[in-house]
């Protein structure tokens, strides 16, 4: 395949929603480990001759094993050194420092967006198609914070535009809000492959940016949608089902901001019976917003 055909195939996979790539045939890693351990235990031939494998031959003891493995796909070889390798592994101290410095350097929301765009320390940016920053009105009194973009958000470059986004729009509409009267973002601006939950180090890497984002937008109220945003921003181990609906203080910037953890719209799609809890949370939010508007 030439590079253009390969690129077309990869685009086809991405458009079809393939989030992760794996081998065509399964590889039995347990078998590989067992074989390697057995090979290590076998007595080594006592010879001073250079190892036969240097010349492309297998030692006799390994030949039956090699016949068996010849019918399987060869084990993946280590990749050649990758200039981006440091960005594809668990980040080091430098990545956290870069995140903090970049976030702190932003003095406006547009500067923050540019700073995030220049942040190379989070491996998620390499598998995502786009950076998903925010949607809605940054001057709105209420800011909603979700988890991370999904497939639709990654394709469109905006948060909450897929099925969960439609549910969020219905939640907003239920209390007279829309994307002109609310500001919407996520903890993580890049889609985790296969929509997996972001890893703790990914959340920590992106934390300086979301904290600066809230400080710069300075909403009167923050609503955390779901477990990831609620637990990490409110610094609690308690699950969303036990803390939802309880007003708390979110500490960022000069003064604490009233914060309301509630259930994630994607969770409601899977558990529609839980909508009654969110309805109670929304009514509580509406009451606070009306009190703020009344001064
Ligand atoms: N789920 C989220 O948490 N955020 C999105 O933007 C979409 C789905």
Coordinates of C-alpha atoms and ligand atoms in Angstrom, one line a residue:
X1 CA 0.0 0.0 0.0
X2 CA 1.4 3.5 -0.8
X3 CA 1.1 6.3 1.7
X4 CA -2.0 7.9 0.1
X5 CA -3.9 4.5 0.2
X6 CA -2.8 4.0 3.8
X7 CA -4.0 7.5 4.7
X8 CA -7.4 6.9 2.9
X9 CA -7.8 3.6 4.9
X10 CA -7.0 5.3 8.2
X11 CA -9.6 8.1 7.4
X12 CA -12.1 5.4 6.5
X13 CA -11.5 3.7 9.9
X14 CA -11.8 7.1 11.7
X15 CA -15.0 8.0 9.9
X16 CA -16.4 4.6 10.8
X17 CA -15.8 5.2 14.5
X18 CA -12.8 3.0 15.0
X19 CA -11.2 4.3 18.1
X20 CA -8.4 1.8 18.7
X21 CA -6.3 -0.4 16.4
X22 CA -5.4 -4.0 17.2
X23 CA -4.0 -7.0 15.4
X24 CA -6.2 -9.0 12.9
X25 CA -5.5 -12.3 14.8
X26 CA -5.5 -12.6 18.5
X27 CA -2.1 -13.1 20.2
X28 CA -1.9 -15.3 23.2
X29 CA 0.4 -13.3 25.4
X30 CA 0.1 -15.9 28.2
X31 CA 1.4 -18.6 25.9
X32 CA 4.3 -16.4 24.8
X33 CA 5.2 -15.7 28.4
X34 CA 5.0 -19.4 29.3
X35 CA 7.2 -20.4 26.4
X36 CA 9.7 -17.7 27.2
X37 CA 9.9 -18.9 30.8
X38 CA 10.2 -22.6 29.7
X39 CA 13.0 -21.6 27.3
X40 CA 14.8 -19.8 30.1
X41 CA 14.6 -22.9 32.3
X42 CA 15.9 -25.3 29.7
X43 CA 19.7 -26.1 30.0
X44 CA 21.7 -24.0 27.6
X45 CA 24.0 -25.9 25.2
X46 CA 27.6 -25.8 26.5
X47 CA 29.4 -24.3 23.5
X48 CA 31.7 -21.4 23.0
X49 CA 30.6 -21.0 19.4
X50 CA 28.8 -17.8 18.6
X51 CA 25.1 -18.1 19.1
X52 CA 23.5 -19.9 16.1
X53 CA 20.7 -17.2 15.9
X54 CA 23.4 -14.7 14.8
X55 CA 23.4 -16.6 11.6
X56 CA 19.7 -17.0 11.3
X57 CA 19.6 -20.6 12.6
X58 CA 17.6 -21.7 15.7
X59 CA 19.2 -23.8 18.4
X60 CA 17.9 -27.5 18.2
X61 CA 16.1 -27.2 21.5
X62 CA 14.0 -24.3 20.2
X63 CA 13.2 -25.8 16.8
X64 CA 9.8 -27.4 17.7
X65 CA 8.8 -24.3 19.4
X66 CA 9.8 -22.3 16.4
X67 CA 7.8 -24.5 14.1
X68 CA 4.7 -23.9 16.3
X69 CA 5.2 -20.2 16.4
X70 CA 5.9 -20.0 12.7
X71 CA 2.2 -20.6 12.0
X72 CA 1.3 -17.7 14.3
X73 CA 1.8 -14.0 13.4
X74 CA 5.3 -12.9 14.5
X75 CA 5.3 -11.1 17.8
X76 CA 5.4 -7.3 17.2
X77 CA 8.9 -6.0 17.0
X78 CA 9.9 -2.9 19.1
X79 CA 9.2 0.3 17.2
X80 CA 12.0 2.3 15.8
X81 CA 12.8 5.4 18.0
X82 CA 10.0 7.8 17.6
X83 CA 10.7 11.6 17.8
X84 CA 7.4 12.0 19.7
X85 CA 8.0 9.1 22.0
X86 CA 8.2 11.2 25.1
X87 CA 4.7 12.4 24.3
X88 CA 3.2 8.9 23.9
X89 CA 4.3 7.7 27.3
X90 CA 3.3 8.5 30.9
X91 CA 4.3 12.1 31.3
X92 CA 7.2 13.2 33.4
X93 CA 7.6 16.2 35.7
X94 CA 8.3 18.5 32.7
X95 CA 4.9 17.9 31.2
X96 CA 3.1 18.9 34.5
X97 CA 5.4 22.0 34.7
X98 CA 4.6 22.9 31.1
X99 CA 0.8 22.6 31.8
X100 CA 1.0 24.8 34.9
X101 CA 3.2 27.4 33.2
X102 CA 1.1 27.6 30.0
X103 CA -2.2 27.8 31.9
X104 CA -0.8 30.5 34.2
X105 CA 0.4 32.5 31.3
X106 CA -3.1 32.9 29.8
X107 CA -4.8 36.2 30.7
X108 CA -8.0 35.7 28.6
X109 CA -10.0 32.8 27.4
X110 CA -8.7 33.1 23.9
X111 CA -5.1 33.1 25.2
X112 CA -6.0 30.0 27.2
X113 CA -7.3 28.3 24.1
X114 CA -4.0 29.1 22.3
X115 CA -2.0 27.9 25.3
X116 CA -3.8 24.6 25.4
X117 CA -3.3 24.2 21.7
X118 CA 0.4 24.6 22.3
X119 CA 0.5 22.1 25.1
X120 CA 2.4 19.0 24.0
X121 CA 2.5 17.1 27.3
X122 CA -0.8 15.1 27.1
X123 CA -0.7 11.9 25.0
X124 CA -4.4 12.2 24.2
X125 CA -3.8 14.9 21.7
X126 CA -2.0 12.5 19.4
X127 CA -5.0 10.1 19.0
X128 CA -7.7 12.9 18.9
X129 CA -8.8 14.6 15.7
X130 CA -9.4 17.9 17.3
X131 CA -9.1 19.9 20.5
X132 CA -12.5 20.5 22.0
X133 CA -12.3 23.7 24.0
X134 CA -15.7 25.2 24.9
X135 CA -19.1 26.2 23.6
X136 CA -21.8 28.7 24.7
X137 CA -21.4 32.0 26.3
X138 CA -18.2 32.6 28.3
X139 CA -20.0 35.5 30.1
X140 CA -22.9 33.4 31.2
X141 CA -23.5 33.1 35.0
X142 CA -23.3 29.3 34.9
X143 CA -20.5 27.1 33.6
X144 CA -21.1 23.4 32.9
X145 CA -18.1 21.1 33.1
X146 CA -18.2 17.6 31.6
X147 CA -15.7 14.8 31.3
X148 CA -14.1 14.6 27.9
X149 CA -15.2 14.8 24.2
X150 CA -16.7 11.7 22.6
X151 CA -16.6 10.8 18.9
X152 CA -19.0 13.4 17.7
X153 CA -17.3 16.1 19.7
X154 CA -13.9 15.1 18.4
X155 CA -15.3 15.2 14.8
X156 CA -17.0 18.6 15.2
X157 CA -14.5 20.2 17.6
X158 CA -17.2 21.3 20.1
X159 CA -18.3 19.9 23.4
X160 CA -21.6 18.1 24.0
X161 CA -22.8 17.9 20.4
X162 CA -23.6 14.1 20.3
X163 CA -26.4 12.2 22.0
X164 CA -25.2 13.3 25.5
X165 CA -25.1 16.9 24.2
X166 CA -28.7 16.7 23.0
X167 CA -29.6 15.4 26.5
X168 CA -27.7 18.3 28.0
X169 CA -29.6 20.7 25.7
X170 CA -32.8 19.3 27.0
X171 CA -31.7 19.6 30.6
X172 CA -30.8 23.3 29.9
X173 CA -34.1 24.0 28.2
X174 CA -36.0 22.5 31.1
X175 CA -34.9 25.5 33.2
X176 CA -35.0 28.1 30.5
X177 CA -31.3 27.9 29.6
X178 CA -29.5 27.4 26.3
X179 CA -26.1 27.8 24.8
X180 CA -26.4 31.6 24.9
X181 CA -27.1 31.6 28.6
X182 CA -24.7 28.9 29.7
X183 CA -21.0 28.2 29.1
X184 CA -20.0 24.5 28.5
X185 CA -16.6 22.8 28.6
X186 CA -14.9 19.6 29.7
X187 CA -12.2 18.5 32.1
X188 CA -10.2 17.1 29.2
X189 CA -10.1 18.8 25.8
X190 CA -9.1 15.7 23.7
X191 CA -11.1 12.5 23.2
X192 CA -9.7 9.5 25.0
X193 CA -9.4 6.6 22.6
X194 CA -12.5 4.5 22.5
X195 CA -14.2 7.0 24.9
X196 CA -12.4 5.4 27.8
X197 CA -12.5 7.2 31.2
X198 CA -9.5 9.6 31.3
X199 CA -6.6 8.2 33.3
X200 CA -5.7 10.0 36.6
X201 CA -2.5 11.4 35.1
X202 CA -4.4 12.8 32.1
X203 CA -6.8 14.5 34.5
X204 CA -4.0 15.9 36.5
X205 CA -2.2 17.1 33.4
X206 CA -5.2 19.0 32.2
X207 CA -6.2 20.3 35.6
X208 CA -4.3 23.6 35.4
X209 CA -6.1 24.5 32.2
X210 CA -9.6 23.8 33.5
X211 CA -8.8 25.7 36.7
X212 CA -7.6 28.6 34.8
X213 CA -10.6 28.3 32.5
X214 CA -13.0 28.7 35.4
X215 CA -10.9 31.5 36.9
X216 CA -11.0 33.5 33.6
X217 CA -14.6 32.9 32.8
X218 CA -15.5 33.7 36.5
X219 CA -19.0 32.2 36.4
X220 CA -21.3 32.7 39.4
X221 CA -22.1 29.0 39.5
X222 CA -20.2 25.9 38.3
X223 CA -22.1 22.7 37.5
X224 CA -20.0 19.5 37.4
X225 CA -21.5 16.8 35.2
X226 CA -20.7 13.3 36.4
X227 CA -18.1 11.6 38.4
X228 CA -14.9 12.7 36.8
X229 CA -15.5 16.4 36.9
X230 CA -17.1 16.3 40.3
X231 CA -14.5 14.1 42.1
X232 CA -11.5 15.8 40.6
X233 CA -12.6 19.4 40.9
X234 CA -14.3 19.1 44.2
X235 CA -11.4 17.1 45.5
X236 CA -13.5 14.3 46.9
X237 CA -13.4 10.5 46.8
X238 CA -17.2 10.3 47.2
X239 CA -19.1 9.1 44.1
X240 CA -21.4 11.3 42.2
X241 CA -24.5 9.4 43.4
X242 CA -23.8 10.4 46.9
X243 CA -22.8 14.0 46.4
X244 CA -25.1 15.1 43.5
X245 CA -27.5 17.8 44.4
X246 CA -25.3 19.1 47.3
X247 CA -24.1 22.6 46.9
X248 CA -20.4 22.9 47.6
X249 CA -17.7 25.5 47.2
X250 CA -15.3 25.3 44.3
X251 CA -12.0 27.0 45.2
X252 CA -10.3 28.7 42.3
X253 CA -9.3 32.4 41.9
X254 CA -10.1 34.8 44.7
X255 CA -13.4 33.7 46.1
X256 CA -15.1 30.3 46.3
X257 CA -17.7 29.6 43.6
X258 CA -20.9 27.8 44.4
X259 CA -20.7 24.4 42.7
X260 CA -23.4 21.8 42.0
X261 CA -22.4 18.2 41.2
X262 CA -25.0 16.4 39.2
X263 CA -25.4 13.3 37.0
X264 CA -23.8 13.2 33.6
X265 CA -26.3 13.4 30.6
X266 CA -24.7 10.2 29.1
X267 CA -25.5 8.4 32.4
X268 CA -29.1 9.6 32.1
X269 CA -29.2 8.1 28.6
X270 CA -28.3 4.7 30.0
X271 CA -30.4 5.1 33.2
X272 CA -33.5 7.2 32.3
X273 CA -35.0 6.5 35.7
X274 CA -32.4 8.7 37.3
X275 CA -33.7 11.8 35.5
X276 CA -35.9 12.6 38.5
X277 CA -32.7 13.3 40.5
X278 CA -31.3 15.6 37.9
X279 CA -34.7 17.4 37.7
X280 CA -34.4 18.1 41.4
X281 CA -30.8 19.4 40.9
X282 CA -31.9 21.6 37.9
X283 CA -34.7 23.1 40.0
X284 CA -32.2 24.0 42.7
X285 CA -29.9 25.5 40.1
X286 CA -32.7 27.5 38.6
X287 CA -33.6 28.9 42.1
X288 CA -30.0 30.0 42.6
X289 CA -29.8 31.6 39.2
X290 CA -33.1 33.5 39.8
X291 CA -31.8 34.7 43.2
X292 CA -28.6 35.9 41.5
X293 CA -30.5 37.7 38.8
X294 CA -32.7 39.4 41.4
X295 CA -29.5 40.7 43.0
Ligands
LIG1 N1 -19.4 13.7 27.3 C1 -18.7 14.7 27.9 O1 -18.4 14.6 29.1 N2 -18.3 15.7 27.2 C2 -18.7 15.9 25.9 O2 -18.3 16.9 25.3 C3 -19.4 14.9 25.3 C4 -19.8 13.8 26.0

